[in-house]
PDB file of C-alpha atoms in Angstrom:
ATOM      1  CA  UNK Q1255       0.000   0.000   0.000  1.00 51.00           C
ATOM      2  CA  UNK Q1256       1.386   3.405  -0.980  1.00 63.00           C
ATOM      3  CA  UNK Q1257       1.804   6.317   1.389  1.00 70.00           C
ATOM      4  CA  UNK Q1258      -1.245   8.548   1.550  1.00 77.00           C
ATOM      5  CA  UNK Q1259      -0.263  11.983   0.238  1.00 76.00           C
ATOM      6  CA  UNK Q1260      -1.558  14.977   2.191  1.00 77.00           C
ATOM      7  CA  UNK Q1261      -1.270  18.453   0.677  1.00 74.00           C
ATOM      8  CA  UNK Q1262      -0.762  21.512   2.840  1.00 71.00           C
ATOM      9  CA  UNK Q1263      -2.573  24.593   1.513  1.00 70.00           C
ATOM     10  CA  UNK Q1264      -2.270  26.601   4.727  1.00 67.00           C
ATOM     11  CA  UNK Q1265       0.205  29.361   5.529  1.00 65.00           C
ATOM     12  CA  UNK Q1266       3.758  28.380   6.369  1.00 68.00           C
ATOM     13  CA  UNK Q1267       6.088  25.907   4.655  1.00 71.00           C
ATOM     14  CA  UNK Q1268       4.848  24.894   1.226  1.00 71.00           C
ATOM     15  CA  UNK Q1269       4.816  21.333  -0.085  1.00 72.00           C
ATOM     16  CA  UNK Q1270       7.944  20.064  -1.823  1.00 73.00           C
ATOM     17  CA  UNK Q1271       7.580  18.371  -5.228  1.00 76.00           C
ATOM     18  CA  UNK Q1272       7.377  14.582  -4.895  1.00 80.00           C
ATOM     19  CA  UNK Q1273      10.538  14.066  -6.967  1.00 80.00           C
ATOM     20  CA  UNK Q1274      12.418  16.300  -4.541  1.00 77.00           C
ATOM     21  CA  UNK Q1275      11.063  14.423  -1.520  1.00 77.00           C
ATOM     22  CA  UNK Q1276      12.177  11.108  -3.026  1.00 81.00           C
ATOM     23  CA  UNK Q1277      15.625  12.492  -3.832  1.00 79.00           C
ATOM     24  CA  UNK Q1278      15.870  13.798  -0.264  1.00 78.00           C
ATOM     25  CA  UNK Q1279      14.808  10.436   1.122  1.00 81.00           C
ATOM     26  CA  UNK Q1280      17.790   8.847  -0.579  1.00 82.00           C
ATOM     27  CA  UNK Q1281      20.246  11.675   0.069  1.00 79.00           C
ATOM     28  CA  UNK Q1282      19.502  11.850   3.792  1.00 78.00           C
ATOM     29  CA  UNK Q1283      20.977   8.333   4.063  1.00 84.00           C
ATOM     30  CA  UNK Q1284      23.586   8.295   1.303  1.00 83.00           C
ATOM     31  CA  UNK Q1285      24.408  11.343  -0.811  1.00 81.00           C
ATOM     32  CA  UNK Q1286      25.376  10.226  -4.336  1.00 81.00           C
ATOM     33  CA  UNK Q1287      27.034   7.024  -3.149  1.00 84.00           C
ATOM     34  CA  UNK Q1288      29.433   8.815  -0.803  1.00 84.00           C
ATOM     35  CA  UNK Q1289      28.155   6.949   2.250  1.00 85.00           C
ATOM     36  CA  UNK Q1290      27.468  10.298   3.942  1.00 82.00           C
ATOM     37  CA  UNK Q1291      24.122  11.894   4.703  1.00 81.00           C
ATOM     38  CA  UNK Q1292      23.562  15.176   2.870  1.00 77.00           C
ATOM     39  CA  UNK Q1293      22.767  16.645   6.289  1.00 75.00           C
ATOM     40  CA  UNK Q1294      26.077  15.513   7.808  1.00 78.00           C
ATOM     41  CA  UNK Q1295      28.602  16.784   5.284  1.00 76.00           C
ATOM     42  CA  UNK Q1296      31.262  19.014   6.836  1.00 76.00           C
ATOM     43  CA  UNK Q1297      31.053  22.556   5.475  1.00 76.00           C
ATOM     44  CA  UNK Q1298      34.846  22.714   5.041  1.00 79.00           C
ATOM     45  CA  UNK Q1299      34.928  19.687   2.754  1.00 80.00           C
ATOM     46  CA  UNK Q1300      35.266  19.623  -1.019  1.00 82.00           C
ATOM     47  CA  UNK Q1301      31.936  17.815  -1.278  1.00 80.00           C
ATOM     48  CA  UNK Q1302      30.062  20.559   0.547  1.00 80.00           C
ATOM     49  CA  UNK Q1303      31.846  23.214  -1.519  1.00 80.00           C
ATOM     50  CA  UNK Q1304      30.695  21.419  -4.657  1.00 82.00           C
ATOM     51  CA  UNK Q1305      27.079  21.406  -3.463  1.00 81.00           C
ATOM     52  CA  UNK Q1306      27.228  25.093  -2.531  1.00 82.00           C
ATOM     53  CA  UNK Q1307      28.822  26.094  -5.838  1.00 86.00           C
ATOM     54  CA  UNK Q1308      26.301  24.088  -7.855  1.00 85.00           C
ATOM     55  CA  UNK Q1309      23.391  25.593  -5.917  1.00 85.00           C
ATOM     56  CA  UNK Q1310      24.632  29.123  -6.548  1.00 89.00           C
ATOM     57  CA  UNK Q1311      25.346  28.449 -10.230  1.00 91.00           C
ATOM     58  CA  UNK Q1312      21.881  26.995 -10.813  1.00 89.00           C
ATOM     59  CA  UNK Q1313      20.149  29.822  -8.976  1.00 91.00           C
ATOM     60  CA  UNK Q1314      22.122  32.316 -11.053  1.00 94.00           C
ATOM     61  CA  UNK Q1315      21.056  30.534 -14.226  1.00 93.00           C
ATOM     62  CA  UNK Q1316      17.375  30.324 -13.247  1.00 91.00           C
ATOM     63  CA  UNK Q1317      17.197  34.041 -12.403  1.00 93.00           C
ATOM     64  CA  UNK Q1318      19.813  35.295 -14.900  1.00 95.00           C
ATOM     65  CA  UNK Q1319      21.853  36.823 -12.057  1.00 96.00           C
ATOM     66  CA  UNK Q1320      24.967  38.607 -13.282  1.00 96.00           C
ATOM     67  CA  UNK Q1321      28.326  38.818 -11.533  1.00 96.00           C
ATOM     68  CA  UNK Q1322      27.344  42.333 -10.450  1.00 97.00           C
ATOM     69  CA  UNK Q1323      25.335  40.624  -7.713  1.00 98.00           C
ATOM     70  CA  UNK Q1324      26.432  38.502  -4.778  1.00 97.00           C
ATOM     71  CA  UNK Q1325      24.331  35.409  -3.993  1.00 96.00           C
ATOM     72  CA  UNK Q1326      24.335  34.505  -0.312  1.00 94.00           C
ATOM     73  CA  UNK Q1327      22.953  31.494   1.588  1.00 91.00           C
ATOM     74  CA  UNK Q1328      22.313  32.718   5.126  1.00 90.00           C
ATOM     75  CA  UNK Q1329      20.839  31.638   8.460  1.00 85.00           C
ATOM     76  CA  UNK Q1330      18.041  33.263  10.423  1.00 81.00           C
ATOM     77  CA  UNK Q1331      15.006  33.151   8.161  1.00 83.00           C
ATOM     78  CA  UNK Q1332      13.675  36.057   6.117  1.00 88.00           C
ATOM     79  CA  UNK Q1333      12.772  38.005   9.271  1.00 91.00           C
ATOM     80  CA  UNK Q1334      16.495  38.202  10.075  1.00 93.00           C
ATOM     81  CA  UNK Q1335      16.810  40.468   7.043  1.00 96.00           C
ATOM     82  CA  UNK Q1336      14.546  43.107   8.576  1.00 97.00           C
ATOM     83  CA  UNK Q1337      17.619  44.223  10.561  1.00 97.00           C
ATOM     84  CA  UNK Q1338      20.379  43.216   8.144  1.00 97.00           C
ATOM     85  CA  UNK Q1339      18.991  45.369   5.320  1.00 98.00           C
ATOM     86  CA  UNK Q1340      19.268  48.743   7.118  1.00 98.00           C
ATOM     87  CA  UNK Q1341      22.527  47.717   8.813  1.00 97.00           C
ATOM     88  CA  UNK Q1342      24.120  47.164   5.404  1.00 98.00           C
ATOM     89  CA  UNK Q1343      22.329  49.524   3.026  1.00 98.00           C
ATOM     90  CA  UNK Q1344      22.046  52.847   4.850  1.00 97.00           C
ATOM     91  CA  UNK Q1345      25.556  53.746   3.628  1.00 96.00           C
ATOM     92  CA  UNK Q1346      25.781  56.943   5.645  1.00 95.00           C
ATOM     93  CA  UNK Q1347      22.204  58.072   4.948  1.00 96.00           C
ATOM     94  CA  UNK Q1348      19.557  58.595   7.604  1.00 94.00           C
ATOM     95  CA  UNK Q1349      16.279  57.948   5.754  1.00 97.00           C
ATOM     96  CA  UNK Q1350      14.658  55.002   4.006  1.00 98.00           C
ATOM     97  CA  UNK Q1351      11.349  54.501   2.174  1.00 98.00           C
ATOM     98  CA  UNK Q1352       8.963  51.650   3.036  1.00 97.00           C
ATOM     99  CA  UNK Q1353       5.724  50.475   1.466  1.00 95.00           C
ATOM    100  CA  UNK Q1354       3.411  49.286   4.263  1.00 94.00           C
ATOM    101  CA  UNK Q1355       1.130  46.802   2.549  1.00 92.00           C
ATOM    102  CA  UNK Q1356       0.631  44.104   5.180  1.00 91.00           C
ATOM    103  CA  UNK Q1357       1.988  42.217   8.165  1.00 91.00           C
ATOM    104  CA  UNK Q1358       5.474  41.470   6.833  1.00 93.00           C
ATOM    105  CA  UNK Q1359       6.299  44.947   5.581  1.00 94.00           C
ATOM    106  CA  UNK Q1360       4.953  46.315   8.873  1.00 95.00           C
ATOM    107  CA  UNK Q1361       7.378  44.108  10.822  1.00 96.00           C
ATOM    108  CA  UNK Q1362      10.252  45.188   8.592  1.00 97.00           C
ATOM    109  CA  UNK Q1363       9.258  48.843   9.037  1.00 97.00           C
ATOM    110  CA  UNK Q1364       9.283  48.582  12.828  1.00 97.00           C
ATOM    111  CA  UNK Q1365      12.716  46.940  12.786  1.00 97.00           C
ATOM    112  CA  UNK Q1366      14.176  49.547  10.435  1.00 98.00           C
ATOM    113  CA  UNK Q1367      13.070  52.310  12.823  1.00 97.00           C
ATOM    114  CA  UNK Q1368      15.775  51.101  15.226  1.00 97.00           C
ATOM    115  CA  UNK Q1369      18.431  52.299  12.768  1.00 97.00           C
ATOM    116  CA  UNK Q1370      17.054  55.225  10.790  1.00 97.00           C
ATOM    117  CA  UNK Q1371      14.133  57.490   9.976  1.00 97.00           C
ATOM    118  CA  UNK Q1372      11.585  55.599   7.909  1.00 97.00           C
ATOM    119  CA  UNK Q1373       9.331  57.379   5.435  1.00 96.00           C
ATOM    120  CA  UNK Q1374       6.079  55.624   4.544  1.00 95.00           C
ATOM    121  CA  UNK Q1375       5.808  55.660   0.754  1.00 94.00           C
ATOM    122  CA  UNK Q1376       2.284  54.335   0.747  1.00 90.00           C
ATOM    123  CA  UNK Q1377      -0.021  52.291   2.958  1.00 88.00           C
ATOM    124  CA  UNK Q1378      -2.894  49.920   2.298  1.00 84.00           C
ATOM    125  CA  UNK Q1379      -6.266  51.612   2.325  1.00 71.00           C
ATOM    126  CA  UNK Q1380      -9.809  50.395   2.786  1.00 65.00           C
ATOM    127  CA  UNK Q1381     -12.700  51.117   0.472  1.00 64.00           C
ATOM    128  CA  UNK Q1382     -16.185  51.925   1.684  1.00 60.00           C
ATOM    129  CA  UNK Q1383     -16.981  48.259   1.045  1.00 66.00           C
ATOM    130  CA  UNK Q1384     -14.268  47.224   3.492  1.00 67.00           C
ATOM    131  CA  UNK Q1385     -11.907  45.906   0.816  1.00 73.00           C
ATOM    132  CA  UNK Q1386      -8.192  46.712   0.989  1.00 84.00           C
ATOM    133  CA  UNK Q1387      -5.980  47.866  -1.851  1.00 84.00           C
ATOM    134  CA  UNK Q1388      -2.364  48.706  -2.528  1.00 86.00           C
ATOM    135  CA  UNK Q1389      -1.561  52.426  -2.521  1.00 84.00           C
ATOM    136  CA  UNK Q1390      -2.119  54.076  -5.901  1.00 85.00           C
ATOM    137  CA  UNK Q1391       1.082  55.121  -7.662  1.00 87.00           C
ATOM    138  CA  UNK Q1392       0.006  58.765  -7.871  1.00 87.00           C
ATOM    139  CA  UNK Q1393      -0.146  58.779  -4.055  1.00 87.00           C
ATOM    140  CA  UNK Q1394       3.361  57.406  -3.466  1.00 91.00           C
ATOM    141  CA  UNK Q1395       5.605  59.656  -1.363  1.00 92.00           C
ATOM    142  CA  UNK Q1396       9.074  58.633  -2.573  1.00 94.00           C
ATOM    143  CA  UNK Q1397      12.125  60.406  -1.177  1.00 95.00           C
ATOM    144  CA  UNK Q1398      14.872  60.753  -3.833  1.00 94.00           C
ATOM    145  CA  UNK Q1399      17.457  60.989  -1.033  1.00 95.00           C
ATOM    146  CA  UNK Q1400      16.430  57.717   0.638  1.00 97.00           C
ATOM    147  CA  UNK Q1401      19.060  55.027   1.128  1.00 98.00           C
ATOM    148  CA  UNK Q1402      16.693  52.466  -0.383  1.00 98.00           C
ATOM    149  CA  UNK Q1403      13.027  51.700  -1.046  1.00 98.00           C
ATOM    150  CA  UNK Q1404      11.590  48.558   0.578  1.00 98.00           C
ATOM    151  CA  UNK Q1405       8.554  46.583  -0.559  1.00 96.00           C
ATOM    152  CA  UNK Q1406       7.011  43.147  -0.159  1.00 95.00           C
ATOM    153  CA  UNK Q1407       5.855  41.935  -3.602  1.00 93.00           C
ATOM    154  CA  UNK Q1408       3.269  39.570  -2.097  1.00 90.00           C
ATOM    155  CA  UNK Q1409       1.784  40.005   1.380  1.00 87.00           C
ATOM    156  CA  UNK Q1410       0.582  36.488   2.124  1.00 83.00           C
ATOM    157  CA  UNK Q1411      -1.532  37.343   5.179  1.00 82.00           C
ATOM    158  CA  UNK Q1412      -3.471  40.235   3.649  1.00 77.00           C
ATOM    159  CA  UNK Q1413      -3.395  38.768   0.147  1.00 79.00           C
ATOM    160  CA  UNK Q1414      -2.070  41.927  -1.518  1.00 86.00           C
ATOM    161  CA  UNK Q1415       0.357  41.572  -4.412  1.00 88.00           C
ATOM    162  CA  UNK Q1416       2.282  44.028  -6.567  1.00 90.00           C
ATOM    163  CA  UNK Q1417       1.779  43.153 -10.233  1.00 90.00           C
ATOM    164  CA  UNK Q1418       4.593  45.428 -11.370  1.00 91.00           C
ATOM    165  CA  UNK Q1419       7.946  46.355  -9.865  1.00 94.00           C
ATOM    166  CA  UNK Q1420       7.878  49.863  -8.314  1.00 93.00           C
ATOM    167  CA  UNK Q1421       9.888  52.464 -10.216  1.00 92.00           C
ATOM    168  CA  UNK Q1422      12.304  54.128  -7.793  1.00 93.00           C
ATOM    169  CA  UNK Q1423      14.719  55.942 -10.073  1.00 90.00           C
ATOM    170  CA  UNK Q1424      18.306  55.710  -8.840  1.00 93.00           C
ATOM    171  CA  UNK Q1425      17.333  54.689  -5.306  1.00 96.00           C
ATOM    172  CA  UNK Q1426      18.058  50.953  -4.730  1.00 97.00           C
ATOM    173  CA  UNK Q1427      14.943  48.804  -4.464  1.00 98.00           C
ATOM    174  CA  UNK Q1428      14.764  46.067  -1.811  1.00 98.00           C
ATOM    175  CA  UNK Q1429      12.283  43.192  -2.080  1.00 97.00           C
ATOM    176  CA  UNK Q1430      11.149  40.623   0.465  1.00 96.00           C
ATOM    177  CA  UNK Q1431      10.385  37.994  -2.179  1.00 94.00           C
ATOM    178  CA  UNK Q1432       9.880  35.077   0.209  1.00 91.00           C
ATOM    179  CA  UNK Q1433       6.528  34.046  -1.237  1.00 88.00           C
ATOM    180  CA  UNK Q1434       7.346  34.729  -4.892  1.00 88.00           C
ATOM    181  CA  UNK Q1435      10.993  33.922  -5.652  1.00 89.00           C
ATOM    182  CA  UNK Q1436      11.244  31.281  -8.427  1.00 86.00           C
ATOM    183  CA  UNK Q1437       7.459  31.123  -8.769  1.00 84.00           C
ATOM    184  CA  UNK Q1438       7.586  33.409 -11.818  1.00 85.00           C
ATOM    185  CA  UNK Q1439      10.113  35.411 -13.867  1.00 87.00           C
ATOM    186  CA  UNK Q1440      11.854  38.188 -11.929  1.00 90.00           C
ATOM    187  CA  UNK Q1441      14.148  40.908 -13.255  1.00 94.00           C
ATOM    188  CA  UNK Q1442      16.918  40.951 -10.673  1.00 96.00           C
ATOM    189  CA  UNK Q1443      18.473  44.011 -12.322  1.00 96.00           C
ATOM    190  CA  UNK Q1444      15.535  46.165 -11.234  1.00 96.00           C
ATOM    191  CA  UNK Q1445      16.546  45.577  -7.607  1.00 98.00           C
ATOM    192  CA  UNK Q1446      19.416  46.471  -5.343  1.00 98.00           C
ATOM    193  CA  UNK Q1447      18.647  43.567  -3.031  1.00 98.00           C
ATOM    194  CA  UNK Q1448      16.252  40.624  -3.005  1.00 98.00           C
ATOM    195  CA  UNK Q1449      15.842  38.210  -0.125  1.00 96.00           C
ATOM    196  CA  UNK Q1450      13.660  35.171   0.443  1.00 93.00           C
ATOM    197  CA  UNK Q1451      13.224  32.457   3.027  1.00 87.00           C
ATOM    198  CA  UNK Q1452      13.440  29.060   1.363  1.00 79.00           C
ATOM    199  CA  UNK Q1453      10.308  27.472   2.796  1.00 78.00           C
ATOM    200  CA  UNK Q1454       7.763  28.955   0.380  1.00 77.00           C
ATOM    201  CA  UNK Q1455       9.147  28.002  -3.037  1.00 74.00           C
ATOM    202  CA  UNK Q1456      12.759  26.915  -2.685  1.00 77.00           C
ATOM    203  CA  UNK Q1457      12.912  24.123  -0.114  1.00 72.00           C
ATOM    204  CA  UNK Q1458      12.597  23.687   3.624  1.00 72.00           C
ATOM    205  CA  UNK Q1459      13.023  26.283   6.359  1.00 72.00           C
ATOM    206  CA  UNK Q1460      16.600  26.889   7.432  1.00 75.00           C
ATOM    207  CA  UNK Q1461      18.188  28.932   4.665  1.00 84.00           C
ATOM    208  CA  UNK Q1462      17.577  32.461   3.426  1.00 91.00           C
ATOM    209  CA  UNK Q1463      18.656  33.572  -0.037  1.00 93.00           C
ATOM    210  CA  UNK Q1464      20.048  37.095  -0.390  1.00 96.00           C
ATOM    211  CA  UNK Q1465      20.817  38.538  -3.824  1.00 97.00           C
ATOM    212  CA  UNK Q1466      22.546  41.893  -3.428  1.00 98.00           C
ATOM    213  CA  UNK Q1467      24.250  44.262  -5.840  1.00 98.00           C
ATOM    214  CA  UNK Q1468      27.937  44.316  -5.037  1.00 97.00           C
ATOM    215  CA  UNK Q1469      28.326  48.089  -5.293  1.00 97.00           C
ATOM    216  CA  UNK Q1470      26.085  48.346  -2.208  1.00 97.00           C
ATOM    217  CA  UNK Q1471      28.425  46.259  -0.055  1.00 97.00           C
ATOM    218  CA  UNK Q1472      31.087  47.337   2.389  1.00 95.00           C
ATOM    219  CA  UNK Q1473      29.433  50.348   4.074  1.00 95.00           C
ATOM    220  CA  UNK Q1474      27.790  48.677   7.060  1.00 95.00           C
ATOM    221  CA  UNK Q1475      26.874  50.563  10.213  1.00 96.00           C
ATOM    222  CA  UNK Q1476      29.886  50.907  12.491  1.00 93.00           C
ATOM    223  CA  UNK Q1477      28.746  48.401  15.104  1.00 93.00           C
ATOM    224  CA  UNK Q1478      27.330  45.800  12.688  1.00 95.00           C
ATOM    225  CA  UNK Q1479      28.266  42.294  13.921  1.00 94.00           C
ATOM    226  CA  UNK Q1480      30.499  40.361  11.539  1.00 94.00           C
ATOM    227  CA  UNK Q1481      27.830  37.777  10.765  1.00 92.00           C
ATOM    228  CA  UNK Q1482      25.380  40.564   9.875  1.00 94.00           C
ATOM    229  CA  UNK Q1483      27.667  41.883   7.133  1.00 96.00           C
ATOM    230  CA  UNK Q1484      26.722  40.992   3.556  1.00 97.00           C
ATOM    231  CA  UNK Q1485      30.260  41.800   2.426  1.00 97.00           C
ATOM    232  CA  UNK Q1486      31.690  39.332   4.930  1.00 95.00           C
ATOM    233  CA  UNK Q1487      29.423  36.548   3.700  1.00 93.00           C
ATOM    234  CA  UNK Q1488      30.232  37.346   0.084  1.00 94.00           C
ATOM    235  CA  UNK Q1489      33.954  37.196   0.803  1.00 94.00           C
ATOM    236  CA  UNK Q1490      33.517  33.906   2.671  1.00 89.00           C
ATOM    237  CA  UNK Q1491      31.254  32.395  -0.006  1.00 86.00           C
ATOM    238  CA  UNK Q1492      28.520  31.950   2.638  1.00 84.00           C
ATOM    239  CA  UNK Q1493      30.796  29.547   4.532  1.00 81.00           C
ATOM    240  CA  UNK Q1494      31.950  31.770   7.370  1.00 81.00           C
ATOM    241  CA  UNK Q1495      30.296  29.318   9.764  1.00 78.00           C
ATOM    242  CA  UNK Q1496      28.466  26.018   9.424  1.00 74.00           C
ATOM    243  CA  UNK Q1497      26.086  26.342   6.507  1.00 70.00           C
ATOM    244  CA  UNK Q1498      22.330  26.551   7.117  1.00 67.00           C
ATOM    245  CA  UNK Q1499      20.169  23.477   6.709  1.00 56.00           C
ATOM    246  CA  UNK Q1500      19.324  23.704   3.027  1.00 51.00           C
ATOM    247  CA  UNK Q1501      18.567  20.141   1.989  1.00 43.00           C
ATOM    248  CA  UNK Q1502      15.439  21.146   0.104  1.00 44.00           C
ATOM    249  CA  UNK Q1503      17.063  23.880  -1.938  1.00 46.00           C
ATOM    250  CA  UNK Q1504      20.010  21.667  -2.847  1.00 45.00           C
ATOM    251  CA  UNK Q1505      17.697  19.059  -4.264  1.00 42.00           C
ATOM    252  CA  UNK Q1506      15.224  21.466  -5.889  1.00 44.00           C
ATOM    253  CA  UNK Q1507      17.984  23.357  -7.655  1.00 48.00           C
ATOM    254  CA  UNK Q1508      19.519  20.060  -8.653  1.00 47.00           C
ATOM    255  CA  UNK Q1509      16.228  18.823 -10.095  1.00 44.00           C
ATOM    256  CA  UNK Q1510      15.815  22.129 -11.947  1.00 45.00           C
ATOM    257  CA  UNK Q1511      19.445  21.999 -13.052  1.00 44.00           C
TER     258      UNK Q1511
END
């Protein structure tokens, strides 16, 4: 009798493709005939380096990411980036722009207020019927002197989604793409930084992808911890410490390879 398959349509980690689950089932015991579990490979070994390099190369190919961008595999979940973004991208400026379109952008906004002045570009509004909508473009209050503009392409709790990428001129655009990355085409070049927790579309919880333009690196706040520095992780090829649990993304990228 086969295993009964249950599909999870609720919020939180999304279901992995069956082919990925089967590949994981094998790899968790014996990765490619090495006799080692994919979850037990030392991060200083050549085998782990090969996995990491292949994962980055395949992600770059899927999203057409140029060498102008660093691709980082980090710990902490997407919420960790609510602090890392202002720590790394203020670059001597005091003001940032945030779209407040739901729960996740609201959390990011509150965290950013610890480090700088935050201008609200636009907020969700209710109609007389009680429906909620994204702010209309003609009502946006963009600051041309902002360090960056932050938005959440898809707010999963409120169900609000941007159908186009906001135009921000020369101000770097930051996207929390946790619920959308690799679900559809995305022009990385329209953004200064994109981050996403793996559990929605990429794999299982435990790894966060950060794609950041390299010209934005190296100007962290003075007291930024080493492991909060994007430049540090780029220089260390995301292997400054033991790599995050990223079994799902390794196999998904491999299957999409």
